[in-house]
């Protein structure tokens, strides 16, 4: 019986045994992978760069590290390749890695070809394609009767040095990553220690669930009808699984594999709503990083940001529709059709800081797919408000926007912490925004027949400059102290520009 049928016909209560017997690497395969990695790493450290110059400079191997499934402890039996991350002294920046990587890979390739005859085992290069490859694939066969194992060698800049994955990282590292101009995920290998820790620190049962999901992905990926389809990478499915476990079980070590597998399949079905990220290593404290992450989260969904590399949206440009169809089929099979999934949202609740004019500030956790009118209902109940609520927000570098009652935070791409201003208007009042020289704007409730003098007084009462020191400008009109808003044809949600007189 083919492996696909073995999985699909396995009863929910037997999935644990299926993983242990079919997916967890056996002792012999582990030894062969370890032997291949050891031989390849020894060659690179002890023989490759000795007394040689590459691109006119001396190269030292700072360290080698196991990456990918092999490094994270989620390998599949007899199917996983080995990633070897090669940290080199010639890379002192991300830019150096981009500029010198091809020279390094070409050098290693020639060295392998030159030394292959003198080694006591079979070592050969798999030809690579493209002008600027990020890795070099090497085949290793330790013995005549052993399997050939592919080792992907990835030269990398040692940006983290000896930093512990549990330590608080300087956010300038990520600011440099964002501003260096690399393509998405180009320098992910530099953060291998973080990738490893993020997955390897999870309980054994979570790793078995990861194996189950990757096995499902692997079978579909190998199908001939999908051979040329750009499916999501295995790592995207791994992250989706970890997210499901975190939010669906509150990180419990005691859970049902079939329930978890079904929860992941349902997330794949609802791929258009997925927006997932973590702030374990990068966060919103650094302004440049914060602006970049929020921009990433506004991309077309699904969005799955690499927890170690915010430039890498692992879901971008992939055929999730193909995976969704297979997930739909899987949900009808014996392995998970009779179980209930974990309660998992397609995105985490958003921290919303609510500022009610004259009433203070409170924080609410809001489902980004919940209608705004429900948020207004919660605000009304919390503050005992009467009148019409006008909710607005402003992201850095952008204009203030009104939140429509019929829409959701997700409709505005708001999946991270946001400040919402609440303005209560009475019948006949409209809302105008006043933007200062820093670009920040505030909402004000006014009547169309109010004067500019009235508006200036409200600005002063809200903590702005004294009325006599204010200069207000309204695009396309000349604003006088005695002008009325109706004279300027001011409409709801129009914006005034505020400047302070320079005496």
Coordinates of C-alpha atoms in Angstrom, one line a residue, residues 79-335:
X79 CA 13.7 11.8 2.9
X80 CA 15.4 14.8 4.6
X81 CA 18.4 16.6 3.1
X82 CA 21.1 18.2 5.3
X83 CA 21.7 21.9 5.5
X84 CA 25.2 23.0 6.5
X85 CA 25.6 26.7 7.3
X86 CA 29.1 27.9 6.7
X87 CA 30.0 31.1 8.6
X88 CA 33.0 32.7 7.0
X89 CA 35.4 35.5 8.1
X90 CA 35.3 37.2 4.7
X91 CA 31.7 38.3 5.3
X92 CA 31.6 41.3 7.7
X93 CA 28.1 42.5 6.5
X94 CA 25.1 41.4 4.6
X95 CA 26.4 43.3 1.6
X96 CA 29.7 41.3 1.8
X97 CA 27.7 38.1 1.7
X98 CA 25.8 39.1 -1.4
X99 CA 28.9 40.4 -3.2
X100 CA 31.3 37.5 -2.4
X101 CA 28.9 34.5 -2.1
X102 CA 29.3 33.4 -5.8
X103 CA 33.1 33.5 -5.6
X104 CA 33.0 31.4 -2.4
X105 CA 30.6 28.8 -4.0
X106 CA 32.7 28.6 -7.2
X107 CA 35.8 28.1 -5.1
X108 CA 34.3 25.3 -3.0
X109 CA 33.0 23.6 -6.1
X110 CA 36.4 23.5 -7.7
X111 CA 38.0 22.4 -4.4
X112 CA 35.5 19.5 -4.2
X113 CA 36.3 18.4 -7.7
X114 CA 40.0 18.7 -7.1
X115 CA 40.0 16.7 -3.8
X116 CA 37.3 14.1 -4.5
X117 CA 39.9 11.5 -5.7
X118 CA 42.0 11.8 -2.6
X119 CA 39.2 11.4 -0.1
X120 CA 38.2 8.1 1.4
X121 CA 34.6 8.6 0.5
X122 CA 32.5 9.8 -2.5
X123 CA 32.0 13.6 -2.5
X124 CA 30.6 15.3 -5.6
X125 CA 28.9 18.5 -6.6
X126 CA 25.4 18.7 -8.0
X127 CA 25.4 21.4 -10.8
X128 CA 23.6 24.6 -9.8
X129 CA 21.6 26.9 -11.9
X130 CA 21.4 30.7 -11.9
X131 CA 23.9 33.5 -11.9
X132 CA 24.0 34.0 -8.2
X133 CA 23.2 30.8 -6.3
X134 CA 22.7 31.0 -2.5
X135 CA 24.0 27.4 -1.8
X136 CA 26.0 24.6 -3.2
X137 CA 24.6 21.1 -3.2
X138 CA 27.1 18.3 -2.4
X139 CA 26.4 14.6 -2.6
X140 CA 28.1 12.5 0.1
X141 CA 28.3 8.7 0.1
X142 CA 30.4 7.4 3.0
X143 CA 30.3 3.7 2.0
X144 CA 29.5 1.8 -1.2
X145 CA 26.4 0.3 0.4
X146 CA 25.2 3.5 2.1
X147 CA 22.6 6.0 0.8
X148 CA 23.7 9.1 -1.1
X149 CA 22.9 12.1 1.0
X150 CA 22.6 15.6 -0.3
X151 CA 24.2 18.3 1.8
X152 CA 23.3 21.9 0.9
X153 CA 26.2 24.2 1.9
X154 CA 25.1 27.8 2.6
X155 CA 27.9 30.4 3.1
X156 CA 26.7 33.0 5.6
X157 CA 27.6 36.2 7.5
X158 CA 28.0 35.5 11.2
X159 CA 25.8 38.5 12.2
X160 CA 24.8 37.0 15.6
X161 CA 28.3 36.0 16.7
X162 CA 28.0 34.2 20.1
X163 CA 24.6 35.7 21.0
X164 CA 22.3 33.3 22.7
X165 CA 18.9 32.7 21.0
X166 CA 17.3 33.4 24.4
X167 CA 18.9 36.8 24.7
X168 CA 17.4 40.1 23.6
X169 CA 18.8 40.9 20.2
X170 CA 19.9 44.4 19.2
X171 CA 17.2 45.6 16.8
X172 CA 19.8 47.4 14.8
X173 CA 20.7 44.0 13.3
X174 CA 17.3 43.9 11.7
X175 CA 17.4 47.6 10.7
X176 CA 20.7 46.7 8.8
X177 CA 19.0 43.7 7.3
X178 CA 16.0 45.8 6.1
X179 CA 18.1 48.6 4.7
X180 CA 20.8 46.4 2.9
X181 CA 18.6 46.0 -0.1
X182 CA 18.6 42.2 -0.3
X183 CA 15.7 40.2 -1.8
X184 CA 13.2 38.6 0.6
X185 CA 14.8 35.9 2.7
X186 CA 18.2 36.3 1.0
X187 CA 20.0 36.3 4.3
X188 CA 17.9 33.9 6.3
X189 CA 20.8 31.5 6.7
X190 CA 22.5 34.2 8.9
X191 CA 19.8 33.5 11.5
X192 CA 20.1 29.7 11.6
X193 CA 20.7 29.6 15.3
X194 CA 17.3 31.3 15.8
X195 CA 15.5 29.1 13.3
X196 CA 16.9 26.0 15.1
X197 CA 16.0 27.2 18.6
X198 CA 12.5 28.3 17.5
X199 CA 11.6 24.8 16.5
X200 CA 14.0 22.6 18.4
X201 CA 12.9 24.0 21.8
X202 CA 9.3 22.7 21.2
X203 CA 8.1 19.5 22.9
X204 CA 8.7 16.1 21.2
X205 CA 5.0 15.7 20.4
X206 CA 4.9 19.0 18.6
X207 CA 7.8 17.8 16.4
X208 CA 5.9 14.7 15.6
X209 CA 2.9 16.8 14.5
X210 CA 5.4 18.8 12.3
X211 CA 6.6 15.5 10.8
X212 CA 3.0 14.5 10.1
X213 CA 2.2 17.8 8.3
X214 CA 5.5 17.7 6.4
X215 CA 4.9 14.1 5.4
X216 CA 1.5 15.2 4.0
X217 CA 3.2 18.1 2.2
X218 CA 5.9 15.9 0.9
X219 CA 3.5 13.4 -0.7
X220 CA 1.7 16.1 -2.5
X221 CA 4.9 17.8 -3.6
X222 CA 6.1 14.6 -5.2
X223 CA 2.9 14.0 -7.2
X224 CA 3.5 14.4 -10.9
X225 CA 0.6 16.7 -11.4
X226 CA 2.2 19.2 -8.9
X227 CA 5.8 18.7 -10.0
X228 CA 6.0 22.2 -11.7
X229 CA 3.7 23.9 -9.2
X230 CA 5.2 26.5 -6.8
X231 CA 3.8 25.0 -3.6
X232 CA 4.4 26.7 -0.2
X233 CA 7.7 25.6 1.3
X234 CA 7.8 23.0 4.1
X235 CA 9.0 25.6 6.5
X236 CA 5.8 27.6 5.9
X237 CA 3.7 24.6 6.9
X238 CA 6.0 24.1 10.0
X239 CA 5.3 27.6 11.1
X240 CA 1.6 27.3 10.5
X241 CA 1.6 24.1 12.6
X242 CA 3.5 25.7 15.5
X243 CA 1.1 28.7 15.4
X244 CA -1.9 26.3 15.5
X245 CA -0.4 24.5 18.5
X246 CA 0.5 27.7 20.4
X247 CA -3.0 29.3 20.0
X248 CA -5.1 26.1 19.9
X249 CA -3.7 24.4 23.0
X250 CA -2.1 27.3 24.9
X251 CA 1.2 25.5 24.3
X252 CA 0.1 22.3 26.1
X253 CA 2.4 19.3 25.8
X254 CA -0.6 17.0 26.2
X255 CA -2.7 17.1 23.0
X256 CA -4.3 14.9 20.4
X257 CA -2.3 14.6 17.1
X258 CA -5.4 14.1 15.0
X259 CA -7.1 17.2 16.4
X260 CA -3.9 19.2 15.6
X261 CA -3.6 17.8 12.1
X262 CA -7.2 18.7 11.4
X263 CA -6.7 22.2 12.7
X264 CA -3.7 22.7 10.4
X265 CA -5.7 21.4 7.4
X266 CA -8.5 23.8 8.2
X267 CA -6.0 26.7 8.3
X268 CA -4.7 25.7 4.9
X269 CA -8.3 25.6 3.6
X270 CA -8.7 29.2 4.9
X271 CA -5.4 30.4 3.5
X272 CA -6.7 33.7 2.3
X273 CA -7.2 34.8 5.9
X274 CA -3.8 33.7 7.2
X275 CA -1.6 36.5 8.7
X276 CA 1.0 35.1 11.1
X277 CA 4.1 36.6 12.7
X278 CA 6.1 36.4 15.9
X279 CA 8.0 39.1 17.9
X280 CA 10.4 36.7 19.7
X281 CA 13.5 38.0 17.9
X282 CA 12.4 41.2 16.1
X283 CA 9.8 43.6 17.5
X284 CA 8.1 46.9 17.2
X285 CA 10.5 48.9 19.4
X286 CA 12.8 50.1 16.6
X287 CA 10.9 52.6 14.3
X288 CA 12.4 51.3 11.0
X289 CA 11.7 47.7 11.9
X290 CA 8.2 48.5 13.1
X291 CA 7.3 50.3 9.9
X292 CA 8.7 47.5 7.8
X293 CA 6.8 44.7 9.7
X294 CA 3.5 46.6 9.5
X295 CA 4.1 47.0 5.7
X296 CA 4.8 43.3 5.4
X297 CA 1.5 42.5 7.3
X298 CA -0.4 44.6 4.8
X299 CA 0.6 42.5 1.8
X300 CA -1.8 40.2 0.1
X301 CA -2.7 37.3 2.3
X302 CA -1.6 34.6 3.2
X303 CA 1.2 36.1 5.2
X304 CA 3.6 33.9 7.2
X305 CA 6.6 35.9 8.4
X306 CA 9.8 34.0 9.2
X307 CA 10.1 34.5 13.0
X308 CA 13.9 35.1 12.6
X309 CA 13.8 37.2 9.4
X310 CA 11.0 39.7 8.8
X311 CA 12.0 40.2 5.2
X312 CA 10.9 36.6 4.4
X313 CA 7.2 36.2 3.9
X314 CA 7.2 32.4 3.3
X315 CA 3.6 32.4 1.9
X316 CA 4.3 34.9 -0.9
X317 CA 3.6 33.9 -4.5
X318 CA 2.8 30.2 -3.8
X319 CA -0.1 28.0 -5.0
X320 CA -2.0 27.8 -1.7
X321 CA -5.1 27.0 -3.8
X322 CA -3.6 23.6 -4.7
X323 CA -2.7 22.8 -1.1
X324 CA -6.2 23.9 0.0
X325 CA -7.8 21.4 -2.4
X326 CA -5.7 18.6 -1.0
X327 CA -6.5 19.8 2.6
X328 CA -10.2 19.6 1.8
X329 CA -9.7 16.0 0.5
X330 CA -7.6 15.1 3.6
X331 CA -10.3 16.3 6.0
X332 CA -12.7 13.7 4.6
X333 CA -10.3 10.8 5.3
X334 CA -10.2 8.5 8.2
X335 CA -7.1 10.1 9.8

